[in-house]
XYZ file of C-alpha atoms in Angstrom:
382
model
C -42.749 29.415 12.629
C -45.512 27.082 13.817
C -44.337 27.495 17.401
C -44.338 31.280 17.045
C -47.892 31.221 15.701
C -49.047 29.036 18.573
C -47.475 31.406 21.086
C -49.090 34.390 19.367
C -52.484 32.668 19.437
C -52.094 31.898 23.135
C -51.246 35.519 23.916
C -54.308 36.672 21.957
C -56.569 34.353 23.922
C -55.053 35.611 27.199
C -55.921 39.191 26.227
C -59.494 38.280 25.327
C -59.891 36.401 28.584
C -58.631 39.424 30.476
C -61.042 41.829 28.761
C -63.954 39.409 28.962
C -67.067 41.348 29.894
C -65.853 44.518 28.172
C -67.161 45.605 24.793
C -64.024 47.324 23.562
C -60.475 48.149 24.646
C -58.454 50.671 22.622
C -54.674 51.070 22.877
C -53.616 54.587 21.882
C -50.031 55.209 20.752
C -48.638 58.471 19.383
C -44.810 58.455 19.357
C -44.556 62.099 18.299
C -46.142 63.299 21.572
C -45.185 60.343 23.751
C -48.834 59.420 24.287
C -49.459 55.892 25.500
C -53.010 55.379 26.695
C -55.731 52.780 27.061
C -59.467 53.399 26.733
C -61.789 50.690 28.067
C -65.495 50.615 27.255
C -67.225 48.195 29.580
C -70.934 48.425 28.815
C -73.077 50.754 26.686
C -76.490 49.268 27.457
C -77.692 52.513 28.995
C -75.933 54.842 26.544
C -72.441 55.888 25.417
C -69.643 55.154 27.861
C -68.786 57.906 30.321
C -65.738 58.023 32.570
C -62.732 60.145 33.421
C -59.171 59.689 32.232
C -56.393 59.437 34.784
C -52.655 59.896 34.263
C -50.315 57.742 36.300
C -46.777 56.300 35.939
C -47.853 52.664 35.928
C -45.051 50.191 36.585
C -46.186 47.990 33.694
C -48.664 47.762 30.850
C -50.477 44.995 32.738
C -50.956 47.320 35.723
C -52.411 50.017 33.475
C -54.731 47.545 31.757
C -55.912 46.044 35.045
C -56.674 49.517 36.391
C -58.633 50.718 33.378
C -60.655 47.487 33.200
C -61.570 47.656 36.879
C -62.416 51.353 36.773
C -64.531 51.137 33.602
C -66.600 48.291 35.028
C -67.170 50.355 38.141
C -68.450 53.221 35.996
C -71.160 50.982 34.523
C -72.557 50.379 37.997
C -72.056 53.992 38.995
C -74.036 55.273 36.008
C -76.792 52.719 36.591
C -77.016 53.646 40.274
C -77.160 57.369 39.479
C -80.004 56.720 37.010
C -78.295 58.498 34.128
C -78.392 57.359 30.512
C -74.713 56.553 30.088
C -72.628 53.413 30.250
C -69.279 52.631 31.811
C -65.897 53.574 30.396
C -62.536 54.842 31.562
C -59.219 56.034 30.166
C -55.678 55.853 31.509
C -52.626 57.707 30.219
C -49.325 56.094 31.121
C -46.954 58.780 32.384
C -45.985 61.037 35.253
C -48.458 63.932 35.469
C -45.752 66.106 37.030
C -43.261 65.757 34.167
C -44.884 64.194 31.091
C -47.821 66.483 30.386
C -47.913 68.601 27.236
C -50.694 70.300 25.307
C -49.785 68.206 22.275
C -50.170 64.983 24.241
C -53.707 65.850 25.322
C -54.641 67.018 21.835
C -53.428 63.653 20.519
C -55.520 61.922 23.178
C -58.511 64.004 22.094
C -58.071 62.705 18.544
C -58.212 59.112 19.759
C -61.351 59.892 21.772
C -62.885 61.491 18.697
C -62.110 58.402 16.615
C -64.581 56.457 18.779
C -67.304 58.614 17.258
C -69.308 59.246 20.425
C -68.977 55.863 22.106
C -66.867 57.388 24.895
C -67.092 60.698 26.759
C -64.296 61.618 29.139
C -62.827 64.297 31.372
C -60.658 64.709 34.448
C -59.604 62.061 36.924
C -56.582 61.459 39.151
C -53.511 63.161 37.705
C -55.412 65.244 35.137
C -57.041 68.674 35.285
C -59.805 70.586 33.573
C -57.179 72.591 31.693
C -55.740 69.363 30.260
C -59.095 68.590 28.723
C -59.513 72.088 27.353
C -56.664 70.989 25.055
C -58.314 67.640 24.287
C -61.579 69.437 23.527
C -59.869 71.240 20.640
C -59.887 67.887 18.835
C -63.243 66.399 19.866
C -66.744 67.213 21.073
C -66.753 64.241 23.431
C -65.198 65.919 26.468
C -66.828 66.954 29.732
C -65.748 68.333 33.089
C -64.180 71.477 31.634
C -64.102 74.984 33.193
C -67.178 77.174 33.291
C -65.613 79.714 30.931
C -65.411 76.998 28.271
C -69.038 75.988 28.721
C -68.457 73.298 31.350
C -69.867 72.731 34.804
C -66.680 73.600 36.666
C -65.469 72.021 39.896
C -67.177 68.629 40.298
C -65.995 68.294 43.900
C -68.893 70.537 44.975
C -71.714 68.095 44.083
C -69.506 65.159 45.117
C -69.128 66.600 48.625
C -72.832 67.409 48.749
C -73.590 63.801 47.841
C -71.490 62.642 50.808
C -73.508 64.916 53.080
C -76.749 63.410 51.744
C -75.302 59.950 52.340
C -74.421 60.888 55.918
C -77.912 62.249 56.511
C -79.635 59.121 55.197
C -77.282 56.984 57.312
C -78.127 58.998 60.417
C -81.824 58.645 59.610
C -81.470 54.863 59.288
C -79.301 54.352 62.377
C -80.650 56.976 64.757
C -84.096 57.876 63.379
C -82.988 61.474 62.817
C -80.937 62.867 59.932
C -79.353 65.561 62.110
C -75.541 65.440 61.894
C -74.652 67.761 64.771
C -73.212 66.453 68.003
C -71.720 63.330 66.417
C -68.096 62.461 65.698
C -66.814 61.805 62.181
C -63.407 60.383 61.261
C -62.299 61.855 57.908
C -59.449 60.240 55.988
C -58.187 62.759 53.438
C -58.830 66.498 53.247
C -58.591 67.007 49.512
C -61.163 68.876 47.463
C -64.033 66.637 48.601
C -62.941 65.686 52.119
C -62.268 69.292 53.080
C -65.673 70.462 51.843
C -67.393 67.650 53.738
C -65.473 68.504 56.906
C -66.266 72.189 56.565
C -70.000 71.520 56.256
C -69.947 69.138 59.227
C -68.231 71.761 61.380
C -70.830 74.332 60.350
C -73.491 71.874 61.559
C -71.811 71.489 64.942
C -70.173 68.096 64.433
C -66.840 66.921 65.855
C -64.072 65.711 63.546
C -61.094 63.410 63.798
C -58.974 63.975 60.689
C -55.812 62.841 58.979
C -54.003 64.024 55.866
C -50.400 64.201 54.715
C -51.004 67.790 53.575
C -50.263 70.020 56.570
C -51.873 73.024 54.873
C -55.159 71.118 54.611
C -54.928 70.232 58.305
C -54.317 73.881 59.214
C -57.234 75.014 57.043
C -59.747 72.653 58.676
C -58.495 73.635 62.136
C -59.094 77.264 61.210
C -62.658 76.360 60.244
C -63.186 74.795 63.670
C -62.250 78.101 65.316
C -65.192 79.884 63.700
C -67.745 77.092 64.163
C -69.019 75.082 67.110
C -67.407 71.768 66.135
C -64.015 70.470 67.217
C -61.114 68.985 65.214
C -58.690 66.340 66.473
C -55.706 65.441 64.260
C -54.265 61.896 64.198
C -51.557 60.108 62.227
C -52.532 58.263 59.047
C -52.771 54.727 60.465
C -54.480 55.877 63.663
C -57.636 56.955 61.836
C -58.817 53.333 61.702
C -59.162 52.824 65.437
C -60.555 56.142 66.679
C -63.887 56.231 68.487
C -66.326 57.851 66.059
C -69.872 57.468 64.826
C -68.987 57.402 61.119
C -65.779 56.817 59.160
C -65.516 58.999 56.023
C -62.815 57.744 53.586
C -61.978 60.498 51.086
C -58.520 59.441 49.914
C -57.182 56.206 48.422
C -59.088 53.029 47.590
C -58.613 49.542 48.998
C -58.403 50.810 52.565
C -61.132 48.502 53.932
C -59.304 45.208 54.340
C -58.702 42.450 56.886
C -56.367 44.566 58.994
C -58.281 47.858 59.032
C -61.772 46.397 59.455
C -60.582 44.610 62.580
C -59.597 47.994 64.066
C -62.754 49.974 63.247
C -64.910 51.256 66.114
C -67.542 53.100 64.060
C -71.232 52.523 63.347
C -71.032 53.271 59.642
C -68.772 54.084 56.687
C -69.841 56.814 54.264
C -67.135 58.314 52.064
C -66.161 59.572 48.636
C -63.033 57.468 47.945
C -63.369 55.105 44.992
C -63.124 51.330 45.501
C -62.859 51.511 49.299
C -63.276 47.745 49.696
C -60.149 45.684 49.052
C -62.435 42.902 47.757
C -66.174 42.230 47.812
C -65.503 39.794 50.660
C -64.753 42.763 52.876
C -68.328 43.977 52.503
C -69.307 40.713 54.241
C -66.790 41.315 57.024
C -68.296 44.760 57.658
C -71.793 43.268 57.599
C -70.797 40.589 60.117
C -69.221 43.211 62.365
C -72.403 45.299 62.284
C -70.841 48.259 60.505
C -73.163 49.885 57.984
C -71.394 50.441 54.660
C -72.709 52.970 52.145
C -71.523 51.743 48.698
C -68.985 54.314 47.553
C -70.107 54.399 43.928
C -73.485 55.733 45.065
C -72.200 58.115 47.738
C -69.651 59.769 45.430
C -71.863 60.000 42.344
C -72.487 63.758 42.641
C -69.472 64.497 40.429
C -70.652 61.989 37.842
C -74.113 63.534 37.869
C -72.555 66.917 37.102
C -70.367 65.807 34.210
C -73.225 63.800 32.683
C -75.635 66.699 33.059
C -73.059 69.049 31.543
C -73.551 67.343 28.193
C -77.077 68.755 28.125
C -75.825 72.257 28.994
C -74.251 73.146 32.351
C -76.832 73.918 35.037
C -75.683 73.899 38.687
C -79.186 74.097 40.155
C -80.287 71.045 38.150
C -77.186 69.107 39.234
C -77.765 69.780 42.928
C -81.409 68.800 42.531
C -80.404 65.465 40.980
C -77.744 64.930 43.647
C -80.455 64.936 46.328
C -81.541 61.526 45.030
C -78.441 60.031 46.697
C -80.215 60.381 50.048
C -83.115 58.145 49.035
C -80.917 55.718 47.094
C -78.712 55.025 50.110
C -81.733 54.651 52.379
C -83.330 52.146 49.999
C -80.071 50.142 49.821
C -79.946 49.915 53.617
C -83.544 48.743 53.828
C -83.133 46.189 51.018
C -79.979 44.855 52.649
C -81.833 44.348 55.917
C -84.886 42.817 54.217
C -82.900 40.283 52.172
C -80.197 39.670 54.803
C -77.448 40.566 52.321
C -74.641 43.102 52.335
C -75.323 46.654 51.262
C -72.902 46.126 48.358
C -74.939 43.143 47.142
C -78.131 45.173 47.452
C -76.632 48.043 45.445
C -75.219 45.738 42.758
C -78.563 43.962 42.356
C -80.301 47.289 41.852
C -77.837 48.240 39.124
C -78.001 44.838 37.438
C -81.779 45.049 37.373
C -81.650 48.374 35.538
C -79.166 46.983 33.024
C -81.273 43.878 32.429
C -84.367 45.984 31.821
C -82.581 47.784 28.983
C -80.383 45.000 27.626
C -81.135 43.861 24.106
C -83.014 46.952 23.024
C -80.672 49.766 23.920
C -77.064 48.721 23.304
C -75.368 51.846 22.038
C -72.759 50.011 19.976
C -75.478 48.221 17.951
C -76.901 51.336 16.399
C -75.614 54.375 14.597
C -74.699 57.392 16.619
C -77.764 59.528 17.168
C -77.534 63.335 16.989
C -79.034 63.472 20.488
C -75.603 62.552 21.879
C -73.962 65.625 20.313
C -74.709 68.470 22.703
C -71.738 70.818 22.625
C -70.292 73.214 20.142
C -66.646 73.044 19.220
C -64.364 74.746 21.754
């Protein structure tokens, strides 16, 4: 028995070491619906945690936990960078989104979200849809990113893509002294909801594109756009996108694609994209810096969607969201200038800015230290 207790104690300490730096991690289990989920709340200094919930068939519980911890920490920095009054959180549902989804499962998840009493707001992410969270919203007020007809802001890829365009303009201003995007070549990796919209706008401006995507319909659609605009589209295979001659690389697909192998191949002046966690590690920001490639931190570039879902909690207003999204232009420009001034990477400059905002509020505004204020309850029951 003593040996069993010692082993149990050791396992407990391992868990607490793993979640060190996070305020709260909640394991959600509902056998009747098959729900197995984890909610991670990283930091509520700036306000209640905000972050989407993804559904993915993780190979192990450790993989799911590692993912939700990493993503929730990233949301803290993303919220701080976007200058919104929310903290960082994230949810993951363990399961195959193609076969394991049910309305009952998402209603059960909504009940777990509601049990946190306003400490965590969530909505769509990879593997989940707005309709999934219409079901969750039947059980809780603390849902965002739902369709317009249910009082939400609708498709968040619109402000996300617009944020990428602002990031590209500020990058052009910094590198070339002119924010004009026409006449330059952009390599786009991924033509999903965001990447396609970015490519379409660039073609309308007269830019040239080199694109790759496994979805042949998306390729055909962007080629059709080129036929009615002045820009050109060249299609390459997935791995070839890293060594094309272009002015800017725009990653809009998977994360972790900037690593030792790919950075060595790059022939671009800058990287400005919407994909989350583009850097394999923080060390790769230094490799880009040493190579003279300007890197726009992804959590600032892609924050247009976050701005929309956060703003939605005050009442959906598209004009207000697009107005707030314009701030991405100045934020990226300031990061570039600070990086140059302090001789540090752009990632370090961005992180320092976020840490400064958190430190300014720490100790007097931790959401978990006070009772839930009515100001955080904005929406009526769906």
